[in-house]
Backbone as JSON Lines, residues from 0, in Angstrom:
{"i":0,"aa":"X","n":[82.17,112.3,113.34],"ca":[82.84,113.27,112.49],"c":[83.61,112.6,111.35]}
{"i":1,"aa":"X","n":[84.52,111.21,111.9],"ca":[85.6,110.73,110.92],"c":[84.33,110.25,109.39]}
{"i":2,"aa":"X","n":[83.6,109.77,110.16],"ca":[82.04,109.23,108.95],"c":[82.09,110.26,108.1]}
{"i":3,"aa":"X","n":[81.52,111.19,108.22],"ca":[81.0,112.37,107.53],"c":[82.03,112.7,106.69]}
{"i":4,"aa":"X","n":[83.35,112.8,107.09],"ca":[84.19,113.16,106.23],"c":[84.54,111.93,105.34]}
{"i":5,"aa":"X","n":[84.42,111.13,105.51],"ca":[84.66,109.93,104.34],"c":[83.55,110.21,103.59]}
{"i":6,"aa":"X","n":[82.25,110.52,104.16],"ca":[81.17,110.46,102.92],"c":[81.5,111.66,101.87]}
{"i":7,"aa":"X","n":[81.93,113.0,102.62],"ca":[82.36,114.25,101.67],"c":[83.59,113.64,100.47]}
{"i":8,"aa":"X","n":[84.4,112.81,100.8],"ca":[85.97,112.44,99.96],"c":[84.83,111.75,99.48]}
{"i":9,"aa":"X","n":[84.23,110.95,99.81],"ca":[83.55,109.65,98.74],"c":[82.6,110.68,97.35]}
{"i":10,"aa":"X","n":[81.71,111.79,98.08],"ca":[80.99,112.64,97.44],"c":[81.98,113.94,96.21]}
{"i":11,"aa":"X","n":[83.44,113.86,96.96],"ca":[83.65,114.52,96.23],"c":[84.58,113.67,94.96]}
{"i":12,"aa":"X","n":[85.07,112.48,95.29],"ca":[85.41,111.2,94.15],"c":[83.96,111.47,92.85]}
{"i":13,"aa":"X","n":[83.25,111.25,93.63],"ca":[82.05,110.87,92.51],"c":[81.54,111.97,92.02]}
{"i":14,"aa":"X","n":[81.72,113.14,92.29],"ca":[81.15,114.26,91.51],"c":[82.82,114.13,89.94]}
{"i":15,"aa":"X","n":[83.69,113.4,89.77],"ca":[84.22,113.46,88.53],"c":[83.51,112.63,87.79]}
{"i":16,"aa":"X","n":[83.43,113.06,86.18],"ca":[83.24,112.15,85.25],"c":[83.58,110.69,85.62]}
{"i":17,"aa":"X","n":[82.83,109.5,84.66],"ca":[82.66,108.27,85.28],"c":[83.78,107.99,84.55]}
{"i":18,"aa":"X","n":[84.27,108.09,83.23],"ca":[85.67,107.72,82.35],"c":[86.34,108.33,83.47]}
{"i":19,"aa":"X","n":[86.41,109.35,84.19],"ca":[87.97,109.95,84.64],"c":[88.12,108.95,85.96]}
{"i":20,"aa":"X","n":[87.17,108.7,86.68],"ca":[86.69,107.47,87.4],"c":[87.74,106.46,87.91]}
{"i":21,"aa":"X","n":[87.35,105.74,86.51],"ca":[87.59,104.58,85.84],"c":[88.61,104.64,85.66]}
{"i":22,"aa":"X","n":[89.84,105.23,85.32],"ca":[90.86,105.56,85.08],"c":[91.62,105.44,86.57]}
{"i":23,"aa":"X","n":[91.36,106.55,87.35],"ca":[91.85,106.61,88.6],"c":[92.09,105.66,89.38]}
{"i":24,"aa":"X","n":[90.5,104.46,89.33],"ca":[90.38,103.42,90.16],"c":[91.23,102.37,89.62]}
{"i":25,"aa":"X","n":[91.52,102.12,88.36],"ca":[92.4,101.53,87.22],"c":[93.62,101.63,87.92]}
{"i":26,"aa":"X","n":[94.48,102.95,87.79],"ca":[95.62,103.09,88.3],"c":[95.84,102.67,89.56]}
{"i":27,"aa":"X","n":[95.08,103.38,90.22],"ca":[95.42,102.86,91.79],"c":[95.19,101.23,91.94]}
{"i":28,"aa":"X","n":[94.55,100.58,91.3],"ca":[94.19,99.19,91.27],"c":[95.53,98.58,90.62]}
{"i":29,"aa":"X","n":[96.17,98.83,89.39],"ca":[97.42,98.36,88.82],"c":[98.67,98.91,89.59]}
{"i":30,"aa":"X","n":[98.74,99.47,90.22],"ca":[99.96,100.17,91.22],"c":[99.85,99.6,92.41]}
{"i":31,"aa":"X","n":[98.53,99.21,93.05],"ca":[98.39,98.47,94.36],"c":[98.88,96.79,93.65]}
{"i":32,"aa":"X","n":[99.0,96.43,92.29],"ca":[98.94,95.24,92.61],"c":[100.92,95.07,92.24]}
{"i":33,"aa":"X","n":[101.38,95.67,91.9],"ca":[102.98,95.69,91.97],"c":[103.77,95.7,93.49]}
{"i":34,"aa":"X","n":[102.61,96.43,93.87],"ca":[103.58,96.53,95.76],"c":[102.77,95.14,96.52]}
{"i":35,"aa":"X","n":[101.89,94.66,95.72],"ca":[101.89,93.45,96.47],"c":[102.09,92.24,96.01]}
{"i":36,"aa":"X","n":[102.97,92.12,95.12],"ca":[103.81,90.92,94.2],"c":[104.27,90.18,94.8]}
{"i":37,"aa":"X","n":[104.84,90.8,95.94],"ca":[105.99,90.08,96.58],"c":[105.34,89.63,97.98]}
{"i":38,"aa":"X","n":[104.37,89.67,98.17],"ca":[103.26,89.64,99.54],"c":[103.49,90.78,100.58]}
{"i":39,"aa":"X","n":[103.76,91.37,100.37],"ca":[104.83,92.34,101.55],"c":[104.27,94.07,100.71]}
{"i":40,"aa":"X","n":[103.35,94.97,101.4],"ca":[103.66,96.31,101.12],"c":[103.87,96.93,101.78]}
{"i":41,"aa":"X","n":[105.16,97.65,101.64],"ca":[105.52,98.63,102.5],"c":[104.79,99.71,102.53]}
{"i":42,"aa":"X","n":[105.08,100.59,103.97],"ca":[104.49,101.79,103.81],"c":[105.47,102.74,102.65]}
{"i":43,"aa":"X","n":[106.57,102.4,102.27],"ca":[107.17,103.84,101.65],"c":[105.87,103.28,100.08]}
{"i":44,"aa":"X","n":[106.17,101.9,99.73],"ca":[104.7,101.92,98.14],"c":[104.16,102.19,98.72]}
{"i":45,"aa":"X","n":[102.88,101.97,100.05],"ca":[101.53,102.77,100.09],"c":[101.96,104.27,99.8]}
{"i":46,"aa":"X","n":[102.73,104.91,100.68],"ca":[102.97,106.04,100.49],"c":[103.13,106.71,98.81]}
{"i":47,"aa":"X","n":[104.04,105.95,98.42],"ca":[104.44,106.63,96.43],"c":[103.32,106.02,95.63]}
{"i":48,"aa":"X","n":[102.47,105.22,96.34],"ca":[101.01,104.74,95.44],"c":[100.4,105.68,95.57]}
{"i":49,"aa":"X","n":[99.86,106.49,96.76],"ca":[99.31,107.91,97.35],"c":[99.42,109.18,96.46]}
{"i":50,"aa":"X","n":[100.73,108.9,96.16],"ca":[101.73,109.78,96.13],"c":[100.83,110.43,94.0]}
{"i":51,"aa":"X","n":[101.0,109.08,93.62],"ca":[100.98,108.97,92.03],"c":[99.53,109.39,91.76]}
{"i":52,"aa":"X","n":[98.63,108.77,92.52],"ca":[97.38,108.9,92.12],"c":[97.12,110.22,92.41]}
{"i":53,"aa":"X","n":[97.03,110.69,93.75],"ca":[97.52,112.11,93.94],"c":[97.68,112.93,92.6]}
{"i":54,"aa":"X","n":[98.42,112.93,92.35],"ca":[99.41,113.46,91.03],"c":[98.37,113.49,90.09]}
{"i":55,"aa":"X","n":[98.19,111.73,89.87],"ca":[97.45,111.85,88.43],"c":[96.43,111.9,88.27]}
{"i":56,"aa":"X","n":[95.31,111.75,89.45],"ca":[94.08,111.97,89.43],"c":[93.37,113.95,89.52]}
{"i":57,"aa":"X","n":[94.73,114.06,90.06],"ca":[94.18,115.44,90.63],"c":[93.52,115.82,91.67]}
{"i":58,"aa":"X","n":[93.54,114.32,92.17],"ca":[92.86,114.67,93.59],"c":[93.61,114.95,95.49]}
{"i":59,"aa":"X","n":[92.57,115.4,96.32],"ca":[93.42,115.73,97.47],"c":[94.27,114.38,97.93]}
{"i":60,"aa":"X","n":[94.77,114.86,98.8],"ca":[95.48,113.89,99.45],"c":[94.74,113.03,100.35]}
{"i":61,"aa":"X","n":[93.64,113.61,100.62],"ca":[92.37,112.66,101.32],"c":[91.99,111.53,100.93]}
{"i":62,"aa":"X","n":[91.69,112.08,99.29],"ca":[90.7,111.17,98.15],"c":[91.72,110.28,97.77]}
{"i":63,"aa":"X","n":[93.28,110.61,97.72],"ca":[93.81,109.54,97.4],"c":[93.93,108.48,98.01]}
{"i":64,"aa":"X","n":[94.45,108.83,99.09],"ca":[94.46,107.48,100.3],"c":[93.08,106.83,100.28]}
{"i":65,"aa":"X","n":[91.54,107.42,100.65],"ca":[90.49,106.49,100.34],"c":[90.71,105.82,98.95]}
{"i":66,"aa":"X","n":[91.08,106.26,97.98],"ca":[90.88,105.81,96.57],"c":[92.05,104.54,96.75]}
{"i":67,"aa":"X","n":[92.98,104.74,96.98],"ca":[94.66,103.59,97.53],"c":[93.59,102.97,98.2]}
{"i":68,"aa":"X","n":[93.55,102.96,99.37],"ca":[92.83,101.99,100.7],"c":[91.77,100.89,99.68]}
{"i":69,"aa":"X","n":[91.09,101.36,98.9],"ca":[90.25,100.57,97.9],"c":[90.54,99.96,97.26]}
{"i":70,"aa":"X","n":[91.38,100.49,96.59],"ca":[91.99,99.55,95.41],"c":[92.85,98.02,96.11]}
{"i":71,"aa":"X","n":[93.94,99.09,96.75],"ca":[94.01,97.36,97.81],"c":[93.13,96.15,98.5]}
{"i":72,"aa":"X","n":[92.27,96.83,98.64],"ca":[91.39,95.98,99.28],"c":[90.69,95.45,98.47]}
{"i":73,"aa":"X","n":[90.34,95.54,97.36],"ca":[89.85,95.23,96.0],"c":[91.01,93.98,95.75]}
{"i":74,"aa":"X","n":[92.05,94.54,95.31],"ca":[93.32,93.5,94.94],"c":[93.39,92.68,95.91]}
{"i":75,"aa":"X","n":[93.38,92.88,97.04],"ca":[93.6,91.7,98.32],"c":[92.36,91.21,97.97]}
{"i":76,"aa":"X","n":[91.2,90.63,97.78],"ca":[90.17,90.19,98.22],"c":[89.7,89.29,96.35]}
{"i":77,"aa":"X","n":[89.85,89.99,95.34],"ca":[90.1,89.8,93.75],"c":[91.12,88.79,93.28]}
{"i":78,"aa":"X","n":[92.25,89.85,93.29],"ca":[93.63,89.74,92.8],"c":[93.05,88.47,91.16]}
{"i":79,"aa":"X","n":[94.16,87.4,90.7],"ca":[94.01,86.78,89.55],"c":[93.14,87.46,88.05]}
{"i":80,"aa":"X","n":[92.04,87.01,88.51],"ca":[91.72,87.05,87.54],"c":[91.55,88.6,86.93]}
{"i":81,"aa":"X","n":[91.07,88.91,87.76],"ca":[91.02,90.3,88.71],"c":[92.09,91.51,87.84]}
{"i":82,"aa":"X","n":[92.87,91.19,88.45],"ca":[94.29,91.97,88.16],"c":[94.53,91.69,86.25]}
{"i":83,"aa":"X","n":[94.19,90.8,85.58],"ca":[94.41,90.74,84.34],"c":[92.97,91.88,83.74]}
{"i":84,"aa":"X","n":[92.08,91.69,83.74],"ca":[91.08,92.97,83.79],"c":[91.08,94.29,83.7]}
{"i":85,"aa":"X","n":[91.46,94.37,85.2],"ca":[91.76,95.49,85.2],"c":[92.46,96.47,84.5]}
{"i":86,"aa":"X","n":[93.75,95.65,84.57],"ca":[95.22,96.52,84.26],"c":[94.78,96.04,81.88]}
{"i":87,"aa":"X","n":[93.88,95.12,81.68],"ca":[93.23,95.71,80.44],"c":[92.96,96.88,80.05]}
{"i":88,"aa":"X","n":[91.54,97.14,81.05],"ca":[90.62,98.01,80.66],"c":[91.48,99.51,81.27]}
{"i":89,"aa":"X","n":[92.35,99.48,81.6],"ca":[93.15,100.82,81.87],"c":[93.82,101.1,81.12]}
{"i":90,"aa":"X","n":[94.4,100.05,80.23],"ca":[95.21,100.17,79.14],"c":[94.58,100.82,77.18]}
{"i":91,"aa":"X","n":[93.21,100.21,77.86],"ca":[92.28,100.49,76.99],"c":[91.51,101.85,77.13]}
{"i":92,"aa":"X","n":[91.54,102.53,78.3],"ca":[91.3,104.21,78.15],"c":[92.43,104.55,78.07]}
{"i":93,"aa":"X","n":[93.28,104.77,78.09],"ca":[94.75,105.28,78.06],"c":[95.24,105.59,76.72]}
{"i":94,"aa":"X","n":[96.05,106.68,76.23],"ca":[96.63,106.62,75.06],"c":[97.93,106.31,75.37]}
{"i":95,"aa":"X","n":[98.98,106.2,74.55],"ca":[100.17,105.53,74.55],"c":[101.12,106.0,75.28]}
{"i":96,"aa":"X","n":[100.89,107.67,75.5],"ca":[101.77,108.23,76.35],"c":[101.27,108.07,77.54]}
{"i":97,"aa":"X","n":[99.8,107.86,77.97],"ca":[99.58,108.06,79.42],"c":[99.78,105.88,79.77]}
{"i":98,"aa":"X","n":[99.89,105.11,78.68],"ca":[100.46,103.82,79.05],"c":[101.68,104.04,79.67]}
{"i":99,"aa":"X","n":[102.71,104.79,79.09],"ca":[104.14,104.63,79.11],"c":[104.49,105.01,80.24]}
{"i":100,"aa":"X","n":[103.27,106.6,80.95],"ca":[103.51,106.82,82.38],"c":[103.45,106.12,83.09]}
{"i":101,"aa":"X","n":[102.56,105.57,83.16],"ca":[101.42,104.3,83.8],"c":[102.87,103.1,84.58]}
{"i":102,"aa":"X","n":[103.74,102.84,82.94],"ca":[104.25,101.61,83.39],"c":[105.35,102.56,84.57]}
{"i":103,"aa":"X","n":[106.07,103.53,84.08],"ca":[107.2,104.28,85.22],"c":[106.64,104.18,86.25]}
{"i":104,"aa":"X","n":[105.22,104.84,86.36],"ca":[105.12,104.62,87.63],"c":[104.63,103.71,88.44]}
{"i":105,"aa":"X","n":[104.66,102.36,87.43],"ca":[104.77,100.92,88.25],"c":[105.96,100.69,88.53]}
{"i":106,"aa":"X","n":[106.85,100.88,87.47],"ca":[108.68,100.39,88.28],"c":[108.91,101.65,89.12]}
{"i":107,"aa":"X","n":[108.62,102.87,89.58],"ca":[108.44,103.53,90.78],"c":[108.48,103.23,91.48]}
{"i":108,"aa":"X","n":[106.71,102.27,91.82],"ca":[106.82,101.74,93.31],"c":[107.0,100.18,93.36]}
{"i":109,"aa":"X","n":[107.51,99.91,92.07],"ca":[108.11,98.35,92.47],"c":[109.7,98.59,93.2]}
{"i":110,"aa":"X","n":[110.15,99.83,92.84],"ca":[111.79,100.78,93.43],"c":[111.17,100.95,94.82]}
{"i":111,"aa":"X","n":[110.12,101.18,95.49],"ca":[109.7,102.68,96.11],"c":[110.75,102.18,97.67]}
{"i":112,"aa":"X","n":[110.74,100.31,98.05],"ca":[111.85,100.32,98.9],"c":[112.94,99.95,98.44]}
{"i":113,"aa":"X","n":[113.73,100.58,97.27],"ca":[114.53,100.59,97.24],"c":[115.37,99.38,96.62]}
{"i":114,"aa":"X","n":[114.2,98.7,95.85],"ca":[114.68,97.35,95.19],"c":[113.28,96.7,94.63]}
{"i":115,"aa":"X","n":[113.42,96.04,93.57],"ca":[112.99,95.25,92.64],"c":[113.22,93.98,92.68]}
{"i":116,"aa":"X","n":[112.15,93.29,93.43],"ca":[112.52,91.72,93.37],"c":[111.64,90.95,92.52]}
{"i":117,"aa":"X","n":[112.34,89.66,92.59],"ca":[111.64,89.08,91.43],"c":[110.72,88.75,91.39]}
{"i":118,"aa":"X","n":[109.48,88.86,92.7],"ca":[108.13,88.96,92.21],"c":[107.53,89.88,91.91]}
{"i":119,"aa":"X","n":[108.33,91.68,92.26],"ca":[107.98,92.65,91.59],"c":[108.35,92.74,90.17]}
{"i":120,"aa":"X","n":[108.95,92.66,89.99],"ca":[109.92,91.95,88.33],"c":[108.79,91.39,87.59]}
{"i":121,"aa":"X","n":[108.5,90.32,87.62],"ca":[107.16,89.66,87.03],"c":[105.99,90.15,86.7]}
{"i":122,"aa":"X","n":[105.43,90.53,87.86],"ca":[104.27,91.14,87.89],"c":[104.29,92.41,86.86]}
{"i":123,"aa":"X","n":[105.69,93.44,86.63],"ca":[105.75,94.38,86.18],"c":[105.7,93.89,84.38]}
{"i":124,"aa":"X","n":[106.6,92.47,84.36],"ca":[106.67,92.26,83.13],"c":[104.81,92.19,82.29]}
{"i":125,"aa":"X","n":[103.97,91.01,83.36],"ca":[102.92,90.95,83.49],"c":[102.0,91.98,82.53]}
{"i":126,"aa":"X","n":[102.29,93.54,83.5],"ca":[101.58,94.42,83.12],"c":[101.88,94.73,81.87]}
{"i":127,"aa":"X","n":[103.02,94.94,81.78],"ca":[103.6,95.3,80.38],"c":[103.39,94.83,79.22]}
{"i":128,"aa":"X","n":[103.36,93.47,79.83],"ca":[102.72,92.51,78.18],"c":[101.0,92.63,78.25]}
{"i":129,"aa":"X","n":[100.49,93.49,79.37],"ca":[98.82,93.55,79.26],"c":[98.42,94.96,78.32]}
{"i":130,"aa":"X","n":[99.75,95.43,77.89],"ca":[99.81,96.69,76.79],"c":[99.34,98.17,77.87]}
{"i":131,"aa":"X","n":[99.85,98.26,78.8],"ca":[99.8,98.79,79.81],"c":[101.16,99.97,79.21]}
């Protein structure tokens, strides 16, 4: 049963446009890589990573967590070179206002337990100078 329903969230991810996609997997990929700056993600960032994409993708709360679960695992397994890429080519569909969201809701969940340390700090500066 649990199968089938991952293939429906996976089937229903991919019935969006491939730009709106790309975008989604973008975000969740640049937001997974702030909660893991510091080597350490909590569940409250998995949770407000959930939380955002959710939000900004428009999708269920199903599709987000598969879409989160990916992107991390993408960033855990990538990360470097990886993470400069990415958080590009997101910056590069994006217009200036959906950058500016983008970055809040990286210092969001670099906040999400309740503090900003200095390898979340970095990483955030990171993004920021990637015109994010």
């Amino acid at each position: 049963m649990l199968f089938r329903s991952v293939r429906r969230i996976v089937a229903e991810v991919d019935a969006l446009p491939a730009d709106r996609r790309r975008e989604i997997a973008g975000l969740a990929y640049v937001l997974a890589r702030v909660a893991r700056a510091d080597l350490v993600t909590s569940p409250e960032e998995i949770a407000a990573i959930e939380r955002a994409v959710a939000e900004a993708g428009r999708l269920t709360e199903a599709q987000a967590v598969l879409v989160v679960a990916i992107a991390r695992e993408q960033g855990d397994l990538s990360g470097g070179t990886e993470d400069y890429l990415v958080t590009r080519e997101l910056a590069r569909l994006a217009t200036r206002e959906e950058r500016e969201r983008i970055l809040r809701m990286a210092f969001a969940i670099g906040a999400a337990d309740d503090e900003i340390d200095a390898a979340e700090s970095a990483e955030l500066d990171r993004i920021g100078r990637a015109h994010v």
